[in-house]
Amino acid sequence: MNRRLKKCPVCNSDLQIVEYRCPNCQTSIRGEFGVGDFAVLSAAQNQFVKTFICCGGNIREVEKELKISYPTVKNRLAEVQEILCNNKTASASNEILDKVEAGEISVEEAIEKIKQGRNK
């Protein structure tokens, strides 16, 4: 079975599900159907969420499984959170974590900045 297409291959507009069909009895149901919250995530983001859940939400386990750093896990988690929760503070946290990873600020400074952002 092919993965669901998200964009029209001709004009790049969002595609819409308009029919479900039973392969056993050939029943077809037509209408406009929603796609679920996770359909807005990219394939890589869906894989990250799957790994995160399989690791029981343990960031250290995700680190080991994906062979990426703790700030990168937090960064990807904030990215998914921003998309699924429409959360603007996640992108601010993302930028702060990028600065920690680049060595521009310390972990303590990052914690303080994130706390300040939550209190606004």
PDB file of N, CA and C in Angstrom, residues 33-40:
ATOM      1  N   PHE A  33     -13.235  13.721   4.263  1.00  0.00           N
ATOM      2  CA  PHE A  33     -12.771  13.108   5.496  1.00  0.00           C
ATOM      3  C   PHE A  33     -11.533  13.825   6.016  1.00  0.00           C
ATOM      4  N   GLY A  34     -11.482  14.000   7.331  1.00  0.00           N
ATOM      5  CA  GLY A  34     -10.307  14.588   7.969  1.00  0.00           C
ATOM      6  C   GLY A  34      -9.167  13.593   7.993  1.00  0.00           C
ATOM      7  N   VAL A  35      -7.984  14.056   8.271  1.00  0.00           N
ATOM      8  CA  VAL A  35      -6.803  13.176   8.272  1.00  0.00           C
ATOM      9  C   VAL A  35      -6.190  12.964   9.638  1.00  0.00           C
ATOM     10  N   GLY A  36      -6.453  13.247  10.643  1.00  0.00           N
ATOM     11  CA  GLY A  36      -5.748  13.005  11.881  1.00  0.00           C
ATOM     12  C   GLY A  36      -4.620  14.002  12.120  1.00  0.00           C
ATOM     13  N   ASP A  37      -4.362  14.250  13.358  1.00  0.00           N
ATOM     14  CA  ASP A  37      -3.378  15.257  13.745  1.00  0.00           C
ATOM     15  C   ASP A  37      -1.965  14.964  13.256  1.00  0.00           C
ATOM     16  N   PHE A  38      -1.580  13.694  13.232  1.00  0.00           N
ATOM     17  CA  PHE A  38      -0.198  13.357  12.902  1.00  0.00           C
ATOM     18  C   PHE A  38       0.084  13.409  11.406  1.00  0.00           C
ATOM     19  N   ALA A  39      -0.951  13.551  10.595  1.00  0.00           N
ATOM     20  CA  ALA A  39      -0.758  13.630   9.145  1.00  0.00           C
ATOM     21  C   ALA A  39      -0.025  14.906   8.739  1.00  0.00           C
ATOM     22  N   VAL A  40      -0.038  15.914   9.598  1.00  0.00           N
ATOM     23  CA  VAL A  40       0.650  17.167   9.270  1.00  0.00           C
ATOM     24  C   VAL A  40       2.158  17.070   9.484  1.00  0.00           C
TER      25      VAL A  40
END
